[in-house]
Short mmCIF file of C-alpha atoms and ligand atoms in Angstrom, two decimals:
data_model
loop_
_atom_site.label_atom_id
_atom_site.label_comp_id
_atom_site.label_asym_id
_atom_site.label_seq_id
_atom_site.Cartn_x
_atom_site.Cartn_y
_atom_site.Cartn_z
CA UNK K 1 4.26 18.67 -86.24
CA UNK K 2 3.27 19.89 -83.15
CA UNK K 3 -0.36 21.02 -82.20
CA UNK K 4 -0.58 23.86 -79.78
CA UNK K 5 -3.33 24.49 -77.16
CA UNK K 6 -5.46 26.33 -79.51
CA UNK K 7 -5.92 24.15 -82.51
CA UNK K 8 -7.87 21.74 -79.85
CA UNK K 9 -11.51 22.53 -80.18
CA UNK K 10 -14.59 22.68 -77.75
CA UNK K 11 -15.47 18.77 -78.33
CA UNK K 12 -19.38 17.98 -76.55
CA UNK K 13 -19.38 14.27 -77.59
CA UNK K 14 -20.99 12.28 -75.40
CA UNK K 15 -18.76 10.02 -75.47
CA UNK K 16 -15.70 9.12 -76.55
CA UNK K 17 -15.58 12.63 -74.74
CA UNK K 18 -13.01 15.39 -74.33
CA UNK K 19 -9.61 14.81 -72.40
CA UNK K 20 -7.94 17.28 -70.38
CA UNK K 21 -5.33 18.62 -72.59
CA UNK K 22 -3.05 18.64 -69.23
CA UNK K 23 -3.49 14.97 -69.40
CA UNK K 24 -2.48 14.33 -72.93
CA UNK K 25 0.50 16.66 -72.44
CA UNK K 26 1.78 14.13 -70.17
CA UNK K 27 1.05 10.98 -72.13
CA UNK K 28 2.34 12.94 -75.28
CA UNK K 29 5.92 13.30 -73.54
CA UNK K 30 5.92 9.97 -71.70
CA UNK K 31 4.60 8.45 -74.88
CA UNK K 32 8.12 6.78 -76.35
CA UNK K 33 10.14 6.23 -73.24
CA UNK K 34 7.78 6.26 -69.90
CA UNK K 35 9.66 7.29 -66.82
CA UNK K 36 13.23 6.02 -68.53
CA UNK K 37 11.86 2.34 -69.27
CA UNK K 38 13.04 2.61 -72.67
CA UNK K 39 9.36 2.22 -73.75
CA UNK K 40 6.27 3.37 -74.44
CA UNK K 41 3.41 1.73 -71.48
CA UNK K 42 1.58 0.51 -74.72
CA UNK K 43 4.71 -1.88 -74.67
CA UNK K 44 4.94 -3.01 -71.69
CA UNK K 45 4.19 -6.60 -70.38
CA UNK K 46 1.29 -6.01 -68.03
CA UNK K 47 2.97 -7.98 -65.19
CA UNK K 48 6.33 -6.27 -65.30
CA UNK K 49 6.84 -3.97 -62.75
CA UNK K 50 6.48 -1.17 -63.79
CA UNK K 51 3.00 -1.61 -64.94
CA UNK K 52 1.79 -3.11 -61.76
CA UNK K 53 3.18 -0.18 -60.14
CA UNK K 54 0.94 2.56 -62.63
CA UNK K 55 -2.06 0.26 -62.14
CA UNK K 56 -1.90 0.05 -58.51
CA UNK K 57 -1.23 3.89 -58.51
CA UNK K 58 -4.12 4.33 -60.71
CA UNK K 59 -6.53 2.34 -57.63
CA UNK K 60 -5.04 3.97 -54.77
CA UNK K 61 -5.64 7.42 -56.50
CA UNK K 62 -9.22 6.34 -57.58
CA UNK K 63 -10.08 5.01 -53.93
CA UNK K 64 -8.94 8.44 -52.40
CA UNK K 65 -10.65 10.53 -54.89
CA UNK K 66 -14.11 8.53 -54.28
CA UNK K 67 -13.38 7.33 -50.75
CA UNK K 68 -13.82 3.81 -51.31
CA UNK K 69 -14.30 2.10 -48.72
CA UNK K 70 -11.59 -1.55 -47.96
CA UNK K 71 -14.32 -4.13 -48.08
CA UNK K 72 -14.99 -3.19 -52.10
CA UNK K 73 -12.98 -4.58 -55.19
CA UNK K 74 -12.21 -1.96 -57.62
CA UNK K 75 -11.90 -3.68 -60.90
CA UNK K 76 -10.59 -2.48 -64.56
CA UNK K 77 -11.92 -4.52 -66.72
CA UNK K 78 -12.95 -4.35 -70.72
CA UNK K 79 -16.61 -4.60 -72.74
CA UNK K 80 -18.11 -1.28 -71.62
CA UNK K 81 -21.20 -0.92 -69.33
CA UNK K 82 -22.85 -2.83 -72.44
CA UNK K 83 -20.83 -6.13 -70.75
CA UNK K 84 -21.91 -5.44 -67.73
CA UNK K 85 -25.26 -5.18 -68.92
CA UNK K 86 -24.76 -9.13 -69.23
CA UNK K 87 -22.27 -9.61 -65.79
CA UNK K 88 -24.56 -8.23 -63.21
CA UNK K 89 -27.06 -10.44 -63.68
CA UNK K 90 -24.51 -13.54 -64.27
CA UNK K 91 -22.71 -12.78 -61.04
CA UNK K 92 -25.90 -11.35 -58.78
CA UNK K 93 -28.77 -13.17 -60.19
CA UNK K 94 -30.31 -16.07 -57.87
CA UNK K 95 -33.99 -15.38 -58.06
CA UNK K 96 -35.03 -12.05 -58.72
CA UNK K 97 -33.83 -8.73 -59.49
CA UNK K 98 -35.62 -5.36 -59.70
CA UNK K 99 -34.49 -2.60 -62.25
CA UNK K 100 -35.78 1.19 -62.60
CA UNK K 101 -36.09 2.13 -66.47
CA UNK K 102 -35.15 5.79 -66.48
CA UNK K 103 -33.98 5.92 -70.40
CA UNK K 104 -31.90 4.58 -73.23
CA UNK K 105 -29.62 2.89 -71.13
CA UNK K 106 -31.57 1.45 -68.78
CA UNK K 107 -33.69 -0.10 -70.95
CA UNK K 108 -30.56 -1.19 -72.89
CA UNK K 109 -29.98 -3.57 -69.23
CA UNK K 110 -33.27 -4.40 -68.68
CA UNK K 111 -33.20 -5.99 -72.27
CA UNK K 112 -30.16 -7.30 -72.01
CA UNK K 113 -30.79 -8.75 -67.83
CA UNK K 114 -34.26 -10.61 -69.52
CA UNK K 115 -32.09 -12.42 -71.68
CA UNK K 116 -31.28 -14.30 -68.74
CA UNK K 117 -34.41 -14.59 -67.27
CA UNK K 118 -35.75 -16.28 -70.59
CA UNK K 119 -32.87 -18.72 -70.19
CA UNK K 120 -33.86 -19.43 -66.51
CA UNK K 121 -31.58 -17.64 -64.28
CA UNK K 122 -34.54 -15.57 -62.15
CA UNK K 123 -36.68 -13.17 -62.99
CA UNK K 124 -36.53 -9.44 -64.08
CA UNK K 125 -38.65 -6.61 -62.54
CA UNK K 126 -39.35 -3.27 -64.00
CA UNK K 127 -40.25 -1.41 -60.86
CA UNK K 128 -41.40 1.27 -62.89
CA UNK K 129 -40.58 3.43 -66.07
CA UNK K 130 -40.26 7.07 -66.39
CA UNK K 131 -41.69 6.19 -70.21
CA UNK K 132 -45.06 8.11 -69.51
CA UNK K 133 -43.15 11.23 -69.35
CA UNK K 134 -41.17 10.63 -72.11
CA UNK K 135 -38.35 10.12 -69.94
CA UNK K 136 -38.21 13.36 -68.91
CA UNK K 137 -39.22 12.75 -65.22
CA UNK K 138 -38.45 9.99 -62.91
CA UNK K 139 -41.77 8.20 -61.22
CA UNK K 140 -42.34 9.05 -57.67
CA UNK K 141 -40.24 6.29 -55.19
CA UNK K 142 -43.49 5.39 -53.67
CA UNK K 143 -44.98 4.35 -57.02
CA UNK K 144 -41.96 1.94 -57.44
CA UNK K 145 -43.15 -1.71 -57.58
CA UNK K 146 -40.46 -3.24 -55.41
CA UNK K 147 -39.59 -6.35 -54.16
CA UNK K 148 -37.67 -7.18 -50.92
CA UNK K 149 -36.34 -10.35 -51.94
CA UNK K 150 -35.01 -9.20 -54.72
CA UNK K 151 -30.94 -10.24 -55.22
CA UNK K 152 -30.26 -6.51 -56.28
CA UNK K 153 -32.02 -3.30 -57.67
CA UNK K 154 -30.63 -1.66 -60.96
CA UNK K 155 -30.51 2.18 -62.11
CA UNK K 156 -28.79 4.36 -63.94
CA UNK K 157 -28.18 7.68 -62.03
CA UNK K 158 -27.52 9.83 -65.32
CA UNK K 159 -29.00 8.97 -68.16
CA UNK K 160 -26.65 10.16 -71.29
CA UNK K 161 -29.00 10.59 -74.19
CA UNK K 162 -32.18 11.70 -72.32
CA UNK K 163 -30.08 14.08 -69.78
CA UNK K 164 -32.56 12.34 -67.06
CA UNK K 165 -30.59 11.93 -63.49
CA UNK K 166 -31.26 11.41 -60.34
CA UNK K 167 -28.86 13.03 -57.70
CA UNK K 168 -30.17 11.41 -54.19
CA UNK K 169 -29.63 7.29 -53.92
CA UNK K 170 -32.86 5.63 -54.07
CA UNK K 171 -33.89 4.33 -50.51
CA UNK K 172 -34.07 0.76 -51.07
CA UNK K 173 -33.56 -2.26 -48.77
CA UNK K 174 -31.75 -4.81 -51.20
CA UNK K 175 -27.92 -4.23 -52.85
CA UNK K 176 -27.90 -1.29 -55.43
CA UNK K 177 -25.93 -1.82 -58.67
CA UNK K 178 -25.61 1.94 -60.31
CA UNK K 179 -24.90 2.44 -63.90
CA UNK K 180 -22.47 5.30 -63.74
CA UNK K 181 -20.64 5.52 -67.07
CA UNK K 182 -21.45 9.19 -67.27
CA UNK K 183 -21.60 10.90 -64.29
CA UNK K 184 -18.93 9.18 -61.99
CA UNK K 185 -16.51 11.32 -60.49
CA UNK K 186 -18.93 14.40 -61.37
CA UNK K 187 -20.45 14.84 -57.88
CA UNK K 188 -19.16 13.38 -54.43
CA UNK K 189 -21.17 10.17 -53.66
CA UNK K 190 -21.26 7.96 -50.16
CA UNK K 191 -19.96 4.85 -52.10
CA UNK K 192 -20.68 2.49 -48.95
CA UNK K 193 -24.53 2.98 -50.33
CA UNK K 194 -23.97 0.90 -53.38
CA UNK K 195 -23.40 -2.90 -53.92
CA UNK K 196 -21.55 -2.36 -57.18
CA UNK K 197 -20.63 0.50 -59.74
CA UNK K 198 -19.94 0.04 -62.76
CA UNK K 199 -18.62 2.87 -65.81
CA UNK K 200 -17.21 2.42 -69.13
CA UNK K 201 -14.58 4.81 -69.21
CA UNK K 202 -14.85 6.95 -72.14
CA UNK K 203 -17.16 9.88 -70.82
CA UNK K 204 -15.78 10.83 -67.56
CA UNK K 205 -12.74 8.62 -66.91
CA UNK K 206 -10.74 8.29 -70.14
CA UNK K 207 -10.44 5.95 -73.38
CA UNK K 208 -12.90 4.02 -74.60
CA UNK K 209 -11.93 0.56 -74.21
CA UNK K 210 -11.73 0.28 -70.02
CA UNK K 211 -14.53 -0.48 -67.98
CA UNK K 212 -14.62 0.06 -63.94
CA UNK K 213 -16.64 -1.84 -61.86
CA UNK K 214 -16.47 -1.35 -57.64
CA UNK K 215 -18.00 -3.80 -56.06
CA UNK K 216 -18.73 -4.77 -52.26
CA UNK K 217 -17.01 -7.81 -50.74
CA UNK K 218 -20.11 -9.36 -49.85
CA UNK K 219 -21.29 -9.28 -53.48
CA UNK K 220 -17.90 -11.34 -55.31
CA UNK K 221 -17.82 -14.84 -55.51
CA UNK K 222 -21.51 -15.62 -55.93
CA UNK K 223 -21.09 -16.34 -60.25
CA UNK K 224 -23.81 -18.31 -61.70
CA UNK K 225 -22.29 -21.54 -63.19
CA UNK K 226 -22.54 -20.17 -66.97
CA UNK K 227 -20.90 -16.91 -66.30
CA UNK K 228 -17.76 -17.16 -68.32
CA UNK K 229 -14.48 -16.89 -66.09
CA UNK K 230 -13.75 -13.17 -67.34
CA UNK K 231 -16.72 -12.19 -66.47
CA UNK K 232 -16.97 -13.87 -62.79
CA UNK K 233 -15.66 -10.35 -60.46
CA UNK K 234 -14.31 -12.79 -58.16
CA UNK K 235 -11.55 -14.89 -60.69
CA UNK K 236 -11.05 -10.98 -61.89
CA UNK K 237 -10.53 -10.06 -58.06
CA UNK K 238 -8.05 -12.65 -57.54
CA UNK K 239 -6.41 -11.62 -60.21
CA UNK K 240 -6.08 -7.98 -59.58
CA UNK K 241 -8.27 -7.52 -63.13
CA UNK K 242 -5.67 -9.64 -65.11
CA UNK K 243 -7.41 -12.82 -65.84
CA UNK K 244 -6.57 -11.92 -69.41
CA UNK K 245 -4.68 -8.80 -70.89
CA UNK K 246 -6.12 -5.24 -69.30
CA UNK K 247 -6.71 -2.47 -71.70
CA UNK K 248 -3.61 -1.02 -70.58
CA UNK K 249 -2.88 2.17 -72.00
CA UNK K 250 -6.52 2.90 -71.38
CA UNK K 251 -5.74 2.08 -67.34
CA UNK K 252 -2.85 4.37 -67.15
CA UNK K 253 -4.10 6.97 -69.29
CA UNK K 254 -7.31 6.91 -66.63
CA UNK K 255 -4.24 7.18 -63.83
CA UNK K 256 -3.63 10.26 -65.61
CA UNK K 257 -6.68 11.75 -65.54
CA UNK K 258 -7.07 10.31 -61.56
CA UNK K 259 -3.51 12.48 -60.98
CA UNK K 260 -5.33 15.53 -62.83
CA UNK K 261 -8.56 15.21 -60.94
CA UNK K 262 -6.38 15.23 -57.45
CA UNK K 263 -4.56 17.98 -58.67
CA UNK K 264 -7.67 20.57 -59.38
CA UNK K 265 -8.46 19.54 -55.70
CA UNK K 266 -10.62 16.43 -56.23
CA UNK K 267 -14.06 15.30 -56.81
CA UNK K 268 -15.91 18.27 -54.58
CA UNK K 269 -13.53 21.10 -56.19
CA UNK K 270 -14.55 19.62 -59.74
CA UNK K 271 -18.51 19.29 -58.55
CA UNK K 272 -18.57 22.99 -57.80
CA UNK K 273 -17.25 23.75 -61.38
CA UNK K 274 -19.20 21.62 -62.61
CA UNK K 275 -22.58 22.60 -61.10
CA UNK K 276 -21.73 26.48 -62.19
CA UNK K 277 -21.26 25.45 -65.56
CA UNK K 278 -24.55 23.36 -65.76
CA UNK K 279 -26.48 25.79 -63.64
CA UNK K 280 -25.28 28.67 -66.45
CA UNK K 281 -25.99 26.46 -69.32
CA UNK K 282 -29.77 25.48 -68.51
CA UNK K 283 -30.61 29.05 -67.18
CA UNK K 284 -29.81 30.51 -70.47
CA UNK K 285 -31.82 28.03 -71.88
CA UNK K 286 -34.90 28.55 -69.45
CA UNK K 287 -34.74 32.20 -70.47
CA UNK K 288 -34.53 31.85 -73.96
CA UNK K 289 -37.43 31.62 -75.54
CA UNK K 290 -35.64 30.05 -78.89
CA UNK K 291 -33.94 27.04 -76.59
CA UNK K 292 -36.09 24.34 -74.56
CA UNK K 293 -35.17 21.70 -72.47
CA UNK K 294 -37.88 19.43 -71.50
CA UNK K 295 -36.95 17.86 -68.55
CA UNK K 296 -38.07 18.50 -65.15
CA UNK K 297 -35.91 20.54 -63.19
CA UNK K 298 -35.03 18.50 -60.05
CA UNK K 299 -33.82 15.72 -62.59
CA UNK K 300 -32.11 17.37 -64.98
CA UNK K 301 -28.39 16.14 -65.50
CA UNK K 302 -25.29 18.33 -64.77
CA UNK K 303 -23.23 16.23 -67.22
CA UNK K 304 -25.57 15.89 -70.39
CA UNK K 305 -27.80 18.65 -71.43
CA UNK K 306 -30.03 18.14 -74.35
CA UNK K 307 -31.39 21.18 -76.03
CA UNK K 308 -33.86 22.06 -79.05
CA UNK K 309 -34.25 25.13 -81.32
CA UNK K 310 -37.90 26.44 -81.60
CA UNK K 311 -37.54 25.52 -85.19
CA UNK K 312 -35.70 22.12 -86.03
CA UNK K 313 -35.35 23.14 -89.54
CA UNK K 314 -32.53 25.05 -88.41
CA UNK K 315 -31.05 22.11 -86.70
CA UNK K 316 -28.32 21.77 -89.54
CA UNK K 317 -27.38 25.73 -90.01
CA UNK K 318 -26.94 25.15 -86.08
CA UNK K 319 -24.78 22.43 -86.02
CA UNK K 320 -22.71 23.75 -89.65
CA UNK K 321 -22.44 27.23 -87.48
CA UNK K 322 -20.88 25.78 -83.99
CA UNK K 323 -18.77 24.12 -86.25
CA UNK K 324 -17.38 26.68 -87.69
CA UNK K 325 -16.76 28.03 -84.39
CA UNK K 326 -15.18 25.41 -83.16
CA UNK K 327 -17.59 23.67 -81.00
CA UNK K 328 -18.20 20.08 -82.26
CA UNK K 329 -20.26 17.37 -81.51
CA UNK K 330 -23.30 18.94 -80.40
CA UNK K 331 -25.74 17.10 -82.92
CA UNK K 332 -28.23 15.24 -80.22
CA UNK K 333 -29.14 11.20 -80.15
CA UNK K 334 -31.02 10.22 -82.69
CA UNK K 335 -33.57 8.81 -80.72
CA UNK K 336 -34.24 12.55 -78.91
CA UNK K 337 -33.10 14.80 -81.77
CA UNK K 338 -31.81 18.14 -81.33
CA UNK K 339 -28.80 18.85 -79.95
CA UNK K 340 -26.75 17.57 -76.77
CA UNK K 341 -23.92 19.44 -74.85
CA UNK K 342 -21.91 16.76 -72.44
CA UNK K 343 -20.22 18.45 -70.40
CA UNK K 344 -18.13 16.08 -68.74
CA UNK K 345 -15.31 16.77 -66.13
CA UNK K 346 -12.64 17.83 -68.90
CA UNK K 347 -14.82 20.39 -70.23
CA UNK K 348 -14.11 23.80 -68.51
CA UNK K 349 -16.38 26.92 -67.11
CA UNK K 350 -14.81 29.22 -70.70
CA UNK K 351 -15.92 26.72 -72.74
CA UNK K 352 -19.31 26.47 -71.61
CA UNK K 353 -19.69 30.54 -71.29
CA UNK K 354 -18.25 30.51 -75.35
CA UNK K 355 -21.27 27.57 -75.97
CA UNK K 356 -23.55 29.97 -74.50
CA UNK K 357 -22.35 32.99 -76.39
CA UNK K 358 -22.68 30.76 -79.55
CA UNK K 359 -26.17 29.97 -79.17
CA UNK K 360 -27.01 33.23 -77.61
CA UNK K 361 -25.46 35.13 -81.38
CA UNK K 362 -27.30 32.25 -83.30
CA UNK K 363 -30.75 33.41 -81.68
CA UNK K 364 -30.48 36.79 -82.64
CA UNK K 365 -29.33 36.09 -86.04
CA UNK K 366 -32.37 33.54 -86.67
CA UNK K 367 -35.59 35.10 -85.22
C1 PLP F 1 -22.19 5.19 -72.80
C2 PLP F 1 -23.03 4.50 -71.81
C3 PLP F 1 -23.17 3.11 -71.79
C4 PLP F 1 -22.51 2.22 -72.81
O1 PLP F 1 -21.16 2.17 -72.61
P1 PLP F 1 -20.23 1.23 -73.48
O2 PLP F 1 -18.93 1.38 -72.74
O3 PLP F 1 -20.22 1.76 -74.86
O4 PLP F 1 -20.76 -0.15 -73.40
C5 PLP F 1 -23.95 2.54 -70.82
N1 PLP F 1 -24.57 3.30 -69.90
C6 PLP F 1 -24.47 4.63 -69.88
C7 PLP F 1 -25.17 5.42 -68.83
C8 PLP F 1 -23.70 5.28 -70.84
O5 PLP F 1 -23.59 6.62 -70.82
#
């Protein structure tokens, strides 16, 4: 059976998130005999050739689409952010380390970074917490409770559930580690700015199951004693990221996806698109009396848009509706309610504009 073009739907999940269909094309006819091999890359051993040659393809295209700079490691590892959540702190911690709690997932590191500190390995700072506004604001960099010592500073630059982001890199003086699971590759970014970032892959980047950290030189080699092996980046930059098995159809099919973001003309062609289609999306809301989103404007994300209806008894006749029409996934965190468009990389202008259209016929036919 064969699924055309239009049988795929408008898919919003935050993540796993929508692939370009271009992309799984490919993998679809490479799928049972990749470039001749005889096999499928889910086959392959991951040192034979030709599987060194689509991971090292799969770097080279990454560093050129983000301009990486030679003295950083770019590493494809496995455990999500959420393991990273743990590694930072294993590999960077000496004595203390200062962390910005912008939403879900920050707060997700900072509780998972005190874990350490409880066990002895240095202490944790919460610079400050955008929780007065109900995360729908970041706190004002000179209220920021920060320490010059400290080993590193932690943030995450888009928040995923809350739709909280913050486009300009924090002026800091100490190493900034950047959780950017869902909004790298969105936007150009001046990479040299950062220690380390790190991204699971499954918003913007690909399958679930691969997780990218890029990390400066300077940074590698500095693993607390307890840090298991897989987790220290420099026995995984030694190894070229195969200490132990890679996720390796997840690293080619992210190749893919590099090939397809070089192809629409790279990270500033996709930015534009991408900053039409959010820029459309929250102005209908703003107008709409029926639609709110609550957070400030200067923050809000161009990746994850979190909406509610003036009435959230009609949350379910919503979400049963867009459906029906083909747009899935919409249903927001539990922890925010409402609804939540992602509108990752994959997702095009159309589909946004036939969103909008949706929720502009559902207005009239509610109030
Ligand atoms: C999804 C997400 C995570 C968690 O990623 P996993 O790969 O599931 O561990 C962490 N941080 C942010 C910002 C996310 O969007």
């Amino acid at each position: 059976m064969s699924v055309s073009f239009d049988q795929r739907v408008a898919n919003f999940c935050a993540g796993p998130a929508s692939m370009p269909t271009a992309v799984l094309q490919k993998a679809q006819a490479e799928l049972l005999n990749w470039q001749g091999s005889g096999m499928s890359v889910m086959e392959m051993s991951h040192r034979s050739s030709e599987f060194m040659g689509i991971a090292s393809k799969a770097e080279q295209d990454l560093r050129k689409l983000m301009n990486i700079p030679d003295n950083y490691k770019v590493l494809f590892l496995q455990g999500g952010a959420s393991l990273q959540f743990s590694a930072i702190p294993l590999n960077l911690l000496k004595g203390e380390a200062d962390y910005l709690d912008t939403g879900i997932w920050s707060k997700k590191a900072i509780s998972e970074a005190k874990r350490y500190e409880q066990a002895g390995l240095g202490k944790i700072n919460v610079v400050a917490s955008a929780k007065d506004s109900n995360y729908t604001t970041v706190p004002p960099r000179d209220s920021w409770q920060l320490n010059d010592n400290a080993d590193y500073f932690h943030y995450c630059p888009n928040e995923t559930i809350n739709g909280l982001a913050m486009f300009d890199v924090p002026a800091v003086n100490v190493p900034i580690v950047a959780d950017m699971s869902s909004c790298i590759l969105s936007s150009p970014i001046d990479v040299s700015k950062f220690g380390l970032i790190y991204a699971g892959a499954q918003k913007n980047i690909g399958p679930a199951g691969l997780t990218l950290v890029i990390v400066r030189d300077d940074l590698i080699g500095h693993a607390n004693l307890v840090c298991p092996s897989i987790l220290d980046y420099k026995n995984q930059a030694d190894n070229d990221s195969m200490v132990n098995t890679p996720a390796t159809f997840a690293w080619y099919l992210a190749g893919l996806v590099f090939e397809w973001l070089l192809e629409q003309g790279g990270v500033e062609a996709i930015y534009q698109q991408n900053l039409l289609k959010a820029q459309k999306l929250y102005e209908f809301i703003d107008q709409s009396d029926f639609y709110q989103n609550p957070v400030n404007k200067d923050n809000r994300s161009i990746m994850n848009v979190p909406f509610t209806l003036a009435d959230s008894q009609l949350d379910k006749t919503f979400l049963a509706k867009a459906d029906e029409a083909g747009l899935l996934n919409l249903k927001g965190h539990r922890t925010v309610g409402g609804m939540r468009a992602s509108i990752y990389n994959a997702i095009d202008l159309a589909t946004v504009e036939k969103l909008i259209k949706f929720m502009q016929q559902f207005e009239q036919t509610s109030v």
